[in-house]
Amino acid sequence: MLERATGCLENGGRRLLRLTSKSLRTRRSLHSAFWCHGAGDIDLPSWWISLLQQPPPERATHSQSIVDTAKKCLSAGLLDGGFLDFLYPAKTLSLIHKLAIRDVKHMSHRAYRSTSQAAIRSFTSEAVEDRVAVDSDMDHAMSLLSTIREHHLPPTAQELQENQILTENECNIGQSPADSGADYNLLKAEYDQEWQRYHKLETSGDMPEDTLIAVRKHIEQLTVDVRAQTSRQILDVFAKVPVEARSADHYEWASRASLILRDIDHAMQIQFEAQERGLESVRYTKRLMRYIVKHENIEAGARLFASWEKQHLRTDFNIFEDLDSIDLKILVNKATRIGGKVLQGIPSKSSDIDSSTCNFAIKLMLRSLDRSGQVEQVMRHVATFEVLLPLIRILPELSTLAIDRLLSSKTHAFDLQAIMIYEDLRGRTDVVQPKMLMQRLISHLSSVHDDRHLRIVFEDYRKHYGLPTPELFALTIRQMSRQGDATAFHSLFQEYRDNFGNPTDPSMYQQLLHVHSRRLEVKEVIRNFESLQKVFGFVPNVDCWNTVIAAHARVSDIDGALKWYNKLIESEVKPDANTISTLISMHASGGDVDAVEHLIQECEQRSLQLSTSMIDGLVLANVRNGDLEEAEKIVGDALNMDLIGSRTHMWNYILNGAALQRDLNKLNYLHQCMEEADIPSDAMTYGSLMQGLCVQGLPQSAEKILYRVMLQKGIRPTAFHYAVVMGGLLNVGRYQRVFHTYQQMLQNNVKPNFSAQNLLLKAATHLDIEDHKAQSLGNIESAHYRRAEELLAQAIESADASDVALPEPVKGIGFQRLDEALTSSLFEYLIYLSAQSGAVDKIPTLYAQYLETSKRLRPDAPVDLPIKMLTALMVSHRKLNQHDEVEKCWYLAIQSAEPLARRAGASLVEPGWVLPARRLLLNLPLMHYMKSLLYQDRTDDIPDVVAELQSAGYALTNKAWNLYVQALAMGGHARLAFQAAEKELMDNWEGWIKSPNRDRMPARLRTHLKPTQGYPNYRTLAQLTKAYMDMRNKYAFAGQNSPLQKLHAEAPRAVKAVVDMPRSRQRSALRG
């Protein structure tokens, strides 16, 4: 009663009013009316009133249902049906009802969890033995996307049921729900009657068949009683039954009674006797194993499992079937603890090792990991694999079983552990994995593109079993082709020909072209294509043609790709849907919507089936153009189209578009729509979510997706995902964390691409600068980039053409060609930083290293300076007042941008030949060129330069327009400056705001303005104000129709912004 009172008072008191984990105490005394109310004030519950009003016979008949109802009310702590409501005055009850906690379904997730946990008190009858919190790691990890998942939802009933803890009482092991709910008082009379019958049978002397039947019935009826005394009576009866007369049911009842008394030795003795007589109950053997695992009885478990395996003559995991009823967290933790105890108890001498306990522990842990769909949610809570690997070293003969079962889980985490076990034991002479397992490993490693371990297993297979099969050669060759490892590919390809002759599989010849296409070696692709028929006697099929076209597309050679497409049309081989998809992908990357739509129409004219890759290209083209709404419309329409292939890629494109636009609300909405449409998520889906978080300065949340959510989903992270996190950490100044993420990538056997190395180099540079400032060693010009130079030397040494072979996106190169970005990305930032800091003496050395590395990696190609490298060199030359060199770099930048920005088939002499998606390609070099012209007092040339760019189709960003207006105002072209400001900058101007930082636009505009939308900064308005004051002084007495009056008419908003400019003592904005 006191327990109920405590729970009721707690639920009805402050705990209902405040959700807090701290205990609240008060010295306030109860109201005097608390003890003075009468029975008439009591609001009795309906079931209590019905009980009082019923006559005695009906009251007895319905007592059980009423008691059940009362128990439910008490256990739930309901205010409208509790026994102790009479303790409260009517007004107090009314107040509690008014201020009570909302219904569970209206609570937040966190409030729900805290309330549900607080409702169980450890000293009440509701206490549960193994209570743990509901596991919702996946929801918690995704909730870290605070702008993507704006609120938590309470767990559903199904989730609560799936995560319910094992609450089975020790004394009820083996009972059905009906048995456990039996009321002893109702059966007491029958028990007494059966005991009297038993005593008569016992004194009768002999026990004939009918007597045994009676004894059996007697024991069966006794099993509903779970008291210890009854269990002892059951065992007494069992002992008096002759061994030859005992049935399987007798053994099961006696074994259960022993477990009720917690006499595991007796239960095991009974179990082994049943096995010897062939009367073992498989059902109860599994329940006995569950009891043993729950109580971590290693010796009993080893004995039972050994006898089970001996009986079945093989490894049989069916004995562990009842473990599935145990909560996953508890099961994995118990299996791990059992393994740890076995490991700790292993003697130093190998001859004294009990292999049965190791065998039991290993197979128990493997069985606990079978529920792979859920086990990754608790992987971080246990050290299963840290225990499993040492045990397998003791019993290496079980390594084959462990690898096989881990691979069967088909999850990334378990794959890594299987490979770790194989790699750990491969050096031992007494361990050789079976041929079938090694073949399976090679096939698996090829499917997950793990080339490093694939080489290891392939060579081990050759060492132990001789020449690999043609199928294994084909798998390994295909992986070498995908990785762009030309040396290993040609070696294996030639070995295949020497042993099996020329390949009969056409895909092998495609791989011969594909390996060089991945390395961006277009000339090698063409040379091998032309030698297919001469050397191998193989007529190139359409797949080989598509590979040549794709090779040109990968280096942004649109003319070359279209040239080979026309050759294909003229040949006897006709293009297929993959041919059209390759061309669509090429045009889509440049945002050429017209070319993509034209190719889709051509596909329909050729009666080719539309594929999702074609619609993917149309979506990507619109995203690249910044038309996200049109892209969303296309994706929505594609749900009702009959397409071949997965629709995931097109959804990834619009997710990435929303992420890059910094629109996390849109990103959240699109991701929810994707889930509702049952579109499966892949690695790039999570990459887009991570990108959206990083651009908003939330790299920590992106890390949670990388390390937790993707692991739980069984998705293998790539170098792109790590690069996204590294870029986010770099933007928020967490440079040491960038190094930590890079180390995590290496530990997870992910090969870094040159994008990740470039981000690491930037982080090292910033750390060097911070160290230099902290040591107060003078200005930044004298800084020594020790870390950066060491990393650059390592990156140059390890650089290879295969670094661009992986088909995953590369972060941080923009529209730059892959073959150019491979080397320039390592040098351009250091050159730019050295120029900005004034350390120009380092630039010639860096530039020479760049040229040398480019020639080493691409010996047959000329060294073309990409736009970013030219921009860095322009900064360097401008610092040295080498303005002629700045102008040369500017024209080289225009020349380098032409093949990247030109529309397909467009002429350079015609206006508007620039692709809309590439219209901002020349903004950075243009800004430095304008600064150079301003320094030379050549501001008259600036309008002509900008007009020529606009005629071609290029556009200026907001920063470029502000610099353009400033340069004109400072160069004496006030009217042109005001006209440009009025046209390009004033559309989003909202007037002056009171802010300590006047050079900073309002937060709403900073978030929503696109790069091409103009907004004047403070420096621009300051220069316009100076120019306006000069004009006003100059034309003060000019009268009407003066240039100043015309300026008011031509640029009214710009003039008003200048006139209303608040007074400031800052003069820095007016300095040239």
PDB file of N, CA and C in Angstrom, residues 923 926-927 930-931 934 942 946 956-970 976-978 980-982 984-986 988-989 998-999 1001 1009-1024 1069:
ATOM      1  N   ASN A 923      35.308  34.904 -62.561  1.00  0.00           N
ATOM      2  CA  ASN A 923      35.149  35.993 -61.598  1.00  0.00           C
ATOM      3  C   ASN A 923      36.415  36.268 -60.801  1.00  0.00           C
ATOM      4  N   LEU A 926      39.120  37.868 -62.902  1.00  0.00           N
ATOM      5  CA  LEU A 926      38.662  39.203 -63.295  1.00  0.00           C
ATOM      6  C   LEU A 926      38.881  40.215 -62.174  1.00  0.00           C
ATOM      7  N   MET A 927      38.585  39.840 -60.947  1.00  0.00           N
ATOM      8  CA  MET A 927      38.748  40.774 -59.836  1.00  0.00           C
ATOM      9  C   MET A 927      40.211  41.181 -59.667  1.00  0.00           C
ATOM     10  N   MET A 930      41.094  43.555 -62.502  1.00  0.00           N
ATOM     11  CA  MET A 930      40.591  44.915 -62.295  1.00  0.00           C
ATOM     12  C   MET A 930      41.452  45.658 -61.279  1.00  0.00           C
ATOM     13  N   LYS A 931      41.891  44.967 -60.232  1.00  0.00           N
ATOM     14  CA  LYS A 931      42.775  45.615 -59.264  1.00  0.00           C
ATOM     15  C   LYS A 931      44.087  46.041 -59.919  1.00  0.00           C
ATOM     16  N   LEU A 934      43.347  49.104 -62.006  1.00  0.00           N
ATOM     17  CA  LEU A 934      43.160  50.266 -61.132  1.00  0.00           C
ATOM     18  C   LEU A 934      44.502  50.779 -60.639  1.00  0.00           C
ATOM     19  N   ILE A 942      38.406  49.009 -67.911  1.00  0.00           N
ATOM     20  CA  ILE A 942      37.591  48.077 -67.124  1.00  0.00           C
ATOM     21  C   ILE A 942      36.191  47.898 -67.708  1.00  0.00           C
ATOM     22  N   VAL A 946      34.573  44.181 -68.957  1.00  0.00           N
ATOM     23  CA  VAL A 946      33.334  43.612 -68.422  1.00  0.00           C
ATOM     24  C   VAL A 946      32.280  43.466 -69.514  1.00  0.00           C
ATOM     25  N   LEU A 956      28.911  38.428 -63.458  1.00  0.00           N
ATOM     26  CA  LEU A 956      29.717  38.843 -62.320  1.00  0.00           C
ATOM     27  C   LEU A 956      28.967  38.552 -61.023  1.00  0.00           C
ATOM     28  N   THR A 957      29.708  38.195 -60.004  1.00  0.00           N
ATOM     29  CA  THR A 957      29.115  37.992 -58.689  1.00  0.00           C
ATOM     30  C   THR A 957      28.950  39.337 -57.988  1.00  0.00           C
ATOM     31  N   ASN A 958      28.322  39.320 -56.843  1.00  0.00           N
ATOM     32  CA  ASN A 958      28.121  40.537 -56.068  1.00  0.00           C
ATOM     33  C   ASN A 958      29.447  41.182 -55.685  1.00  0.00           C
ATOM     34  N   LYS A 959      30.430  40.359 -55.306  1.00  0.00           N
ATOM     35  CA  LYS A 959      31.747  40.914 -54.954  1.00  0.00           C
ATOM     36  C   LYS A 959      32.406  41.569 -56.151  1.00  0.00           C
ATOM     37  N   ALA A 960      32.268  40.959 -57.310  1.00  0.00           N
ATOM     38  CA  ALA A 960      32.890  41.532 -58.508  1.00  0.00           C
ATOM     39  C   ALA A 960      32.229  42.845 -58.893  1.00  0.00           C
ATOM     40  N   TRP A 961      30.891  42.921 -58.778  1.00  0.00           N
ATOM     41  CA  TRP A 961      30.220  44.186 -59.108  1.00  0.00           C
ATOM     42  C   TRP A 961      30.595  45.280 -58.125  1.00  0.00           C
ATOM     43  N   ASN A 962      30.733  44.941 -56.844  1.00  0.00           N
ATOM     44  CA  ASN A 962      31.155  45.966 -55.885  1.00  0.00           C
ATOM     45  C   ASN A 962      32.545  46.478 -56.205  1.00  0.00           C
ATOM     46  N   LEU A 963      33.461  45.568 -56.562  1.00  0.00           N
ATOM     47  CA  LEU A 963      34.807  45.997 -56.925  1.00  0.00           C
ATOM     48  C   LEU A 963      34.786  46.823 -58.211  1.00  0.00           C
ATOM     49  N   TYR A 964      33.927  46.458 -59.142  1.00  0.00           N
ATOM     50  CA  TYR A 964      33.792  47.188 -60.404  1.00  0.00           C
ATOM     51  C   TYR A 964      33.343  48.631 -60.145  1.00  0.00           C
ATOM     52  N   VAL A 965      32.328  48.809 -59.288  1.00  0.00           N
ATOM     53  CA  VAL A 965      31.839  50.152 -58.974  1.00  0.00           C
ATOM     54  C   VAL A 965      32.908  50.945 -58.228  1.00  0.00           C
ATOM     55  N   GLN A 966      33.585  50.327 -57.312  1.00  0.00           N
ATOM     56  CA  GLN A 966      34.645  51.018 -56.575  1.00  0.00           C
ATOM     57  C   GLN A 966      35.754  51.487 -57.518  1.00  0.00           C
ATOM     58  N   ALA A 967      36.151  50.613 -58.441  1.00  0.00           N
ATOM     59  CA  ALA A 967      37.226  50.980 -59.362  1.00  0.00           C
ATOM     60  C   ALA A 967      36.825  52.153 -60.238  1.00  0.00           C
ATOM     61  N   LEU A 968      35.571  52.150 -60.729  1.00  0.00           N
ATOM     62  CA  LEU A 968      35.118  53.273 -61.554  1.00  0.00           C
ATOM     63  C   LEU A 968      35.030  54.562 -60.746  1.00  0.00           C
ATOM     64  N   ALA A 969      34.538  54.462 -59.514  1.00  0.00           N
ATOM     65  CA  ALA A 969      34.428  55.661 -58.685  1.00  0.00           C
ATOM     66  C   ALA A 969      35.801  56.215 -58.341  1.00  0.00           C
ATOM     67  N   MET A 970      36.748  55.361 -58.063  1.00  0.00           N
ATOM     68  CA  MET A 970      38.091  55.812 -57.722  1.00  0.00           C
ATOM     69  C   MET A 970      38.838  56.308 -58.961  1.00  0.00           C
ATOM     70  N   LEU A 976      29.397  56.468 -64.535  1.00  0.00           N
ATOM     71  CA  LEU A 976      29.350  55.032 -64.838  1.00  0.00           C
ATOM     72  C   LEU A 976      29.238  54.202 -63.556  1.00  0.00           C
ATOM     73  N   ALA A 977      29.923  54.669 -62.509  1.00  0.00           N
ATOM     74  CA  ALA A 977      29.863  53.934 -61.240  1.00  0.00           C
ATOM     75  C   ALA A 977      28.453  53.953 -60.676  1.00  0.00           C
ATOM     76  N   PHE A 978      27.795  55.137 -60.692  1.00  0.00           N
ATOM     77  CA  PHE A 978      26.430  55.207 -60.164  1.00  0.00           C
ATOM     78  C   PHE A 978      25.456  54.415 -61.030  1.00  0.00           C
ATOM     79  N   ALA A 980      26.121  51.733 -62.813  1.00  0.00           N
ATOM     80  CA  ALA A 980      26.340  50.312 -62.539  1.00  0.00           C
ATOM     81  C   ALA A 980      25.776  49.922 -61.178  1.00  0.00           C
ATOM     82  N   ALA A 981      25.953  50.800 -60.177  1.00  0.00           N
ATOM     83  CA  ALA A 981      25.419  50.500 -58.850  1.00  0.00           C
ATOM     84  C   ALA A 981      23.900  50.452 -58.879  1.00  0.00           C
ATOM     85  N   GLU A 982      23.279  51.401 -59.592  1.00  0.00           N
ATOM     86  CA  GLU A 982      21.820  51.423 -59.681  1.00  0.00           C
ATOM     87  C   GLU A 982      21.271  50.165 -60.352  1.00  0.00           C
ATOM     88  N   GLU A 984      22.933  47.076 -60.885  1.00  0.00           N
ATOM     89  CA  GLU A 984      23.391  45.758 -60.433  1.00  0.00           C
ATOM     90  C   GLU A 984      23.347  45.547 -58.921  1.00  0.00           C
ATOM     91  N   LEU A 985      23.317  46.631 -58.132  1.00  0.00           N
ATOM     92  CA  LEU A 985      23.494  46.466 -56.679  1.00  0.00           C
ATOM     93  C   LEU A 985      22.311  46.897 -55.835  1.00  0.00           C
ATOM     94  N   MET A 986      21.410  47.733 -56.348  1.00  0.00           N
ATOM     95  CA  MET A 986      20.431  48.363 -55.480  1.00  0.00           C
ATOM     96  C   MET A 986      19.098  47.627 -55.396  1.00  0.00           C
ATOM     97  N   ASN A 988      18.314  44.888 -53.968  1.00  0.00           N
ATOM     98  CA  ASN A 988      18.093  44.286 -52.660  1.00  0.00           C
ATOM     99  C   ASN A 988      18.447  45.224 -51.505  1.00  0.00           C
ATOM    100  N   TRP A 989      18.684  46.508 -51.835  1.00  0.00           N
ATOM    101  CA  TRP A 989      19.049  47.467 -50.801  1.00  0.00           C
ATOM    102  C   TRP A 989      17.820  47.838 -49.981  1.00  0.00           C
ATOM    103  N   ARG A 998      29.069  48.057 -40.270  1.00  0.00           N
ATOM    104  CA  ARG A 998      28.258  48.553 -41.380  1.00  0.00           C
ATOM    105  C   ARG A 998      28.598  47.867 -42.695  1.00  0.00           C
ATOM    106  N   ASP A 999      29.706  47.178 -42.719  1.00  0.00           N
ATOM    107  CA  ASP A 999      30.090  46.489 -43.947  1.00  0.00           C
ATOM    108  C   ASP A 999      29.423  45.121 -44.045  1.00  0.00           C
ATOM    109  N   MET A1001      25.953  42.939 -44.411  1.00  0.00           N
ATOM    110  CA  MET A1001      24.549  43.019 -44.807  1.00  0.00           C
ATOM    111  C   MET A1001      23.685  42.292 -43.787  1.00  0.00           C
ATOM    112  N   LEU A1009      20.453  35.489 -50.319  1.00  0.00           N
ATOM    113  CA  LEU A1009      20.926  36.069 -51.579  1.00  0.00           C
ATOM    114  C   LEU A1009      21.814  35.093 -52.337  1.00  0.00           C
ATOM    115  N   LYS A1010      21.597  34.971 -53.622  1.00  0.00           N
ATOM    116  CA  LYS A1010      22.462  34.164 -54.472  1.00  0.00           C
ATOM    117  C   LYS A1010      23.715  34.953 -54.821  1.00  0.00           C
ATOM    118  N   PRO A1011      24.776  34.277 -55.270  1.00  0.00           N
ATOM    119  CA  PRO A1011      26.020  35.002 -55.567  1.00  0.00           C
ATOM    120  C   PRO A1011      25.856  36.079 -56.633  1.00  0.00           C
ATOM    121  N   THR A1012      24.912  35.885 -57.562  1.00  0.00           N
ATOM    122  CA  THR A1012      24.748  36.868 -58.639  1.00  0.00           C
ATOM    123  C   THR A1012      23.796  37.990 -58.267  1.00  0.00           C
ATOM    124  N   GLN A1013      23.141  37.936 -57.122  1.00  0.00           N
ATOM    125  CA  GLN A1013      22.241  38.999 -56.701  1.00  0.00           C
ATOM    126  C   GLN A1013      23.043  40.079 -55.984  1.00  0.00           C
ATOM    127  N   GLY A1014      22.866  41.314 -56.427  1.00  0.00           N
ATOM    128  CA  GLY A1014      23.702  42.401 -55.952  1.00  0.00           C
ATOM    129  C   GLY A1014      23.243  43.004 -54.645  1.00  0.00           C
ATOM    130  N   TYR A1015      24.223  43.554 -53.925  1.00  0.00           N
ATOM    131  CA  TYR A1015      23.972  44.277 -52.682  1.00  0.00           C
ATOM    132  C   TYR A1015      25.211  45.128 -52.411  1.00  0.00           C
ATOM    133  N   PRO A1016      25.063  46.424 -52.243  1.00  0.00           N
ATOM    134  CA  PRO A1016      26.253  47.281 -52.071  1.00  0.00           C
ATOM    135  C   PRO A1016      26.866  47.109 -50.688  1.00  0.00           C
ATOM    136  N   ASN A1017      28.174  46.995 -50.643  1.00  0.00           N
ATOM    137  CA  ASN A1017      28.825  46.942 -49.345  1.00  0.00           C
ATOM    138  C   ASN A1017      29.238  48.345 -48.913  1.00  0.00           C
ATOM    139  N   TYR A1018      29.738  48.440 -47.719  1.00  0.00           N
ATOM    140  CA  TYR A1018      30.023  49.761 -47.148  1.00  0.00           C
ATOM    141  C   TYR A1018      31.138  50.481 -47.899  1.00  0.00           C
ATOM    142  N   ARG A1019      32.141  49.731 -48.312  1.00  0.00           N
ATOM    143  CA  ARG A1019      33.248  50.359 -49.042  1.00  0.00           C
ATOM    144  C   ARG A1019      32.756  50.945 -50.365  1.00  0.00           C
ATOM    145  N   THR A1020      31.858  50.242 -51.032  1.00  0.00           N
ATOM    146  CA  THR A1020      31.315  50.746 -52.297  1.00  0.00           C
ATOM    147  C   THR A1020      30.552  52.044 -52.080  1.00  0.00           C
ATOM    148  N   LEU A1021      29.694  52.073 -51.080  1.00  0.00           N
ATOM    149  CA  LEU A1021      28.917  53.284 -50.817  1.00  0.00           C
ATOM    150  C   LEU A1021      29.816  54.436 -50.353  1.00  0.00           C
ATOM    151  N   ALA A1022      30.887  54.103 -49.648  1.00  0.00           N
ATOM    152  CA  ALA A1022      31.824  55.160 -49.237  1.00  0.00           C
ATOM    153  C   ALA A1022      32.508  55.779 -50.451  1.00  0.00           C
ATOM    154  N   GLN A1023      32.931  54.953 -51.411  1.00  0.00           N
ATOM    155  CA  GLN A1023      33.556  55.486 -52.622  1.00  0.00           C
ATOM    156  C   GLN A1023      32.553  56.274 -53.458  1.00  0.00           C
ATOM    157  N   LEU A1024      31.296  55.782 -53.513  1.00  0.00           N
ATOM    158  CA  LEU A1024      30.275  56.544 -54.240  1.00  0.00           C
ATOM    159  C   LEU A1024      30.002  57.881 -53.555  1.00  0.00           C
ATOM    160  N   ALA A1069      37.684  53.181 -45.390  1.00  0.00           N
ATOM    161  CA  ALA A1069      36.968  52.807 -46.598  1.00  0.00           C
ATOM    162  C   ALA A1069      37.334  53.692 -47.765  1.00  0.00           C
TER     163      ALA A1069
END
